[in-house]
Amino acid sequence: DFLAQLWKEYGMGDSRYAVSDTFVVSMETCTAFIEGPLCLLTAYAIVRRAPWRHATQLTVSLGQLYGCVLYFATEELAPQPHCFVG
């Protein structure tokens, strides 16, 4: 299964993916089911030059930024590091 293999690759770099950490699973679920369709809607809006395209671009960008900040903040504040830095 391609997705299982991809998840395993993520797990080699960050053990939170390998143990199905609650934060990582919930963040990836939000990314897949909210951010993904919103990205498609944004692409559609850009192609159609819709006046609301800027609002969706901002929403997608802020969602990604928020996810990155939470991802790295939880790693930094964790009692033991999960990320492998080789």
Short mmCIF file of C-alpha atoms in Angstrom, two decimals:
data_model
loop_
_atom_site.label_atom_id
_atom_site.label_comp_id
_atom_site.label_asym_id
_atom_site.label_seq_id
_atom_site.Cartn_x
_atom_site.Cartn_y
_atom_site.Cartn_z
CA ASP A 1 0.00 0.00 0.00
CA PHE A 2 1.52 3.29 -1.14
CA LEU A 3 0.08 5.43 1.65
CA ALA A 4 1.24 2.99 4.33
CA GLN A 5 4.74 3.06 2.86
CA LEU A 6 4.70 6.86 2.76
CA TRP A 7 3.56 6.99 6.41
CA LYS A 8 6.42 4.62 7.29
CA GLU A 9 8.92 6.95 5.59
CA TYR A 10 7.59 9.84 7.68
CA GLY A 11 7.99 7.61 10.75
CA MET A 12 11.71 7.23 10.06
CA GLY A 13 12.15 10.98 10.31
CA ASP A 14 9.70 11.63 13.14
CA SER A 15 8.68 8.85 15.52
CA ARG A 16 5.33 10.53 16.17
CA TYR A 17 4.21 9.24 12.76
CA ALA A 18 5.32 5.68 13.59
CA VAL A 19 3.37 5.52 16.87
CA SER A 20 0.29 7.34 15.53
CA ASP A 21 0.66 10.27 17.91
CA THR A 22 -2.73 11.88 18.56
CA PHE A 23 -1.55 15.34 17.55
CA VAL A 24 0.01 14.17 14.29
CA VAL A 25 -3.02 12.07 13.33
CA SER A 26 -5.45 14.92 14.02
CA MET A 27 -3.29 17.48 12.23
CA GLU A 28 -2.85 15.27 9.17
CA THR A 29 -6.58 14.54 9.13
CA CYS A 30 -7.36 18.25 9.11
CA THR A 31 -4.78 18.80 6.40
CA ALA A 32 -6.20 16.03 4.21
CA PHE A 33 -9.91 16.71 4.61
CA ILE A 34 -10.01 20.50 5.10
CA GLU A 35 -6.85 21.99 3.61
CA GLY A 36 -6.78 19.65 0.61
CA PRO A 37 -10.22 20.55 -0.77
CA LEU A 38 -9.63 24.19 0.14
CA CYS A 39 -6.44 24.13 -1.96
CA LEU A 40 -8.43 22.77 -4.91
CA LEU A 41 -11.04 25.48 -4.41
CA THR A 42 -8.28 28.08 -4.28
CA ALA A 43 -6.72 26.78 -7.51
CA TYR A 44 -10.14 26.93 -9.16
CA ALA A 45 -10.63 30.50 -7.89
CA ILE A 46 -7.23 31.57 -9.22
CA VAL A 47 -7.89 30.08 -12.66
CA ARG A 48 -11.34 31.69 -12.81
CA ARG A 49 -9.98 34.96 -11.41
CA ALA A 50 -12.70 34.91 -8.77
CA PRO A 51 -12.77 37.96 -6.50
CA TRP A 52 -12.70 35.73 -3.39
CA ARG A 53 -9.49 33.94 -4.43
CA HIS A 54 -7.36 36.09 -2.14
CA ALA A 55 -9.43 35.15 0.89
CA THR A 56 -9.01 31.43 0.17
CA GLN A 57 -5.27 31.88 -0.46
CA LEU A 58 -4.94 33.62 2.89
CA THR A 59 -7.00 30.95 4.64
CA VAL A 60 -4.94 28.09 3.18
CA SER A 61 -1.67 29.87 3.96
CA LEU A 62 -2.64 30.63 7.54
CA GLY A 63 -3.84 27.06 8.02
CA GLN A 64 -0.48 25.72 6.84
CA LEU A 65 1.43 28.22 8.97
CA TYR A 66 -0.65 27.33 12.03
CA GLY A 67 -0.02 23.63 11.45
CA CYS A 68 3.73 24.16 11.09
CA VAL A 69 3.94 26.26 14.24
CA LEU A 70 2.01 23.68 16.25
CA TYR A 71 4.02 20.80 14.78
CA PHE A 72 7.39 22.30 15.66
CA ALA A 73 6.23 23.78 18.98
CA THR A 74 5.00 20.41 20.22
CA GLU A 75 8.32 18.87 19.19
CA GLU A 76 10.29 21.62 20.94
CA LEU A 77 8.25 21.37 24.14
CA ALA A 78 8.25 17.57 24.25
CA PRO A 79 10.25 16.01 27.09
CA GLN A 80 12.02 13.77 24.58
CA PRO A 81 12.70 14.59 20.96
CA HIS A 82 10.84 12.62 18.30
CA CYS A 83 12.55 13.95 15.20
CA PHE A 84 15.65 12.31 13.83
CA VAL A 85 18.30 14.80 12.81
CA GLY A 86 21.04 12.95 10.99
#
